[in-house]
Short mmCIF file of C-alpha atoms in Angstrom, two decimals:
data_model
loop_
_atom_site.label_atom_id
_atom_site.label_comp_id
_atom_site.label_asym_id
_atom_site.label_seq_id
_atom_site.Cartn_x
_atom_site.Cartn_y
_atom_site.Cartn_z
CA MET A 1326 4.69 17.94 3.73
CA ILE A 1327 2.54 14.81 3.74
CA LYS A 1328 0.60 14.49 6.99
CA VAL A 1329 -0.29 10.77 6.92
CA SER A 1330 1.48 7.80 5.34
CA VAL A 1331 -0.60 4.63 5.05
CA ILE A 1332 1.49 1.47 4.61
CA VAL A 1333 -0.19 -1.63 3.20
CA PRO A 1334 1.78 -4.91 3.17
CA VAL A 1335 0.23 -7.18 0.53
CA PHE A 1336 0.47 -10.95 0.12
CA ASN A 1337 -2.10 -12.93 -1.88
CA ALA A 1338 -4.90 -10.48 -1.09
CA GLU A 1339 -6.75 -10.44 -4.41
CA ASN A 1340 -10.12 -11.15 -2.74
CA TYR A 1341 -9.95 -7.99 -0.60
CA LEU A 1342 -7.37 -5.74 -2.23
CA ARG A 1343 -9.66 -3.71 -4.51
CA GLN A 1344 -12.04 -2.90 -1.65
CA CYS A 1345 -9.10 -1.90 0.56
CA LEU A 1346 -7.50 0.32 -2.08
CA ASP A 1347 -10.83 1.90 -3.06
CA SER A 1348 -11.42 2.91 0.55
CA LEU A 1349 -7.93 4.41 0.76
CA VAL A 1350 -7.78 6.35 -2.51
CA ASN A 1351 -11.33 7.72 -2.23
CA GLN A 1352 -10.80 9.65 1.00
CA THR A 1353 -12.06 13.21 1.31
CA TYR A 1354 -8.93 14.09 3.30
CA SER A 1355 -6.20 14.88 0.79
CA ASN A 1356 -2.92 15.18 2.69
CA TYR A 1357 -1.89 11.52 2.67
CA GLU A 1358 0.04 8.91 0.72
CA VAL A 1359 -0.52 5.17 0.36
CA ILE A 1360 2.49 2.85 0.12
CA CYS A 1361 1.78 -0.75 -0.88
CA ILE A 1362 4.46 -3.42 -0.62
CA ASP A 1363 3.78 -6.63 -2.52
CA ASP A 1364 5.57 -9.54 -0.85
CA CYS A 1365 5.81 -11.86 -3.89
CA SER A 1366 2.11 -12.62 -4.20
CA SER A 1367 1.26 -15.62 -6.37
CA ASP A 1368 -2.31 -14.50 -7.12
CA SER A 1369 -3.44 -11.42 -9.07
CA SER A 1370 -2.48 -8.94 -6.33
CA GLN A 1371 0.45 -7.62 -8.39
CA ALA A 1372 -1.81 -6.86 -11.36
CA ILE A 1373 -4.35 -5.13 -9.13
CA LEU A 1374 -1.61 -3.01 -7.55
CA ALA A 1375 -0.22 -2.08 -10.97
CA ASP A 1376 -3.69 -1.01 -12.11
CA TYR A 1377 -4.23 1.23 -9.09
CA ALA A 1378 -0.69 2.63 -9.31
CA GLY A 1379 -1.41 3.69 -12.89
CA ARG A 1380 -4.73 5.30 -12.03
CA CYS A 1381 -3.79 6.84 -8.69
CA SER A 1382 -0.12 7.69 -9.12
CA ASP A 1383 -0.54 10.94 -7.21
CA LYS A 1384 -1.52 9.08 -4.01
CA LEU A 1385 -0.32 5.50 -4.36
CA THR A 1386 3.18 4.06 -4.54
CA VAL A 1387 3.81 0.34 -5.05
CA LEU A 1388 6.97 -1.51 -4.11
CA TYR A 1389 7.64 -5.13 -5.07
CA ASN A 1390 9.83 -7.34 -2.89
CA ASP A 1391 12.32 -9.54 -4.75
CA GLU A 1392 11.70 -12.37 -2.31
CA ASN A 1393 9.06 -13.17 0.27
CA VAL A 1394 10.24 -11.52 3.49
CA GLY A 1395 7.05 -11.41 5.54
CA GLN A 1396 4.78 -8.74 6.89
CA GLY A 1397 7.25 -7.17 9.33
CA LYS A 1398 10.05 -6.57 6.84
CA SER A 1399 7.54 -5.35 4.27
CA ARG A 1400 6.29 -2.80 6.80
CA ILE A 1401 9.86 -1.69 7.49
CA ARG A 1402 10.45 -1.26 3.76
CA GLY A 1403 7.37 0.96 3.57
CA LEU A 1404 8.57 2.96 6.55
CA SER A 1405 11.87 3.60 4.76
CA ILE A 1406 10.13 5.69 2.08
CA ALA A 1407 7.22 7.09 4.10
CA SER A 1408 7.20 10.87 4.27
CA GLY A 1409 4.20 11.44 6.53
CA GLU A 1410 4.24 13.01 9.94
CA TYR A 1411 1.95 10.18 11.07
CA ILE A 1412 2.14 6.51 10.04
CA MET A 1413 -0.76 4.09 9.71
CA PHE A 1414 -0.77 0.43 8.73
CA VAL A 1415 -3.59 -1.36 6.91
CA ASP A 1416 -3.30 -5.15 6.85
#
C-alpha cells in the first residue's frame, strides 16, 4: 500500500512546475505517489506534465480537467484517486 499521496493542483505554473516536479520525483523515500491535476492551463503546463508523466509513470499520475474548476475541486478530484495512507498537497 502507498504510504503518502502528494496532490498537486496545476494552473498556469510553467515557471515553477519543473522545479516542483523534480523535487517530488527525486525523493529518496520511495513509498509515495504524485497526482497532478491540470485545471485547463493556457501555458505550457500541460506539455510539462505530459513529459514528466512519460518519464516517471511509476510515481506520477496526471489528470486533466475538462473545464476550469478551481483549486478546491481539483484537490477533491486528486483525493478521489489517492491511495496513500497520508495525503499531502503541494500548491
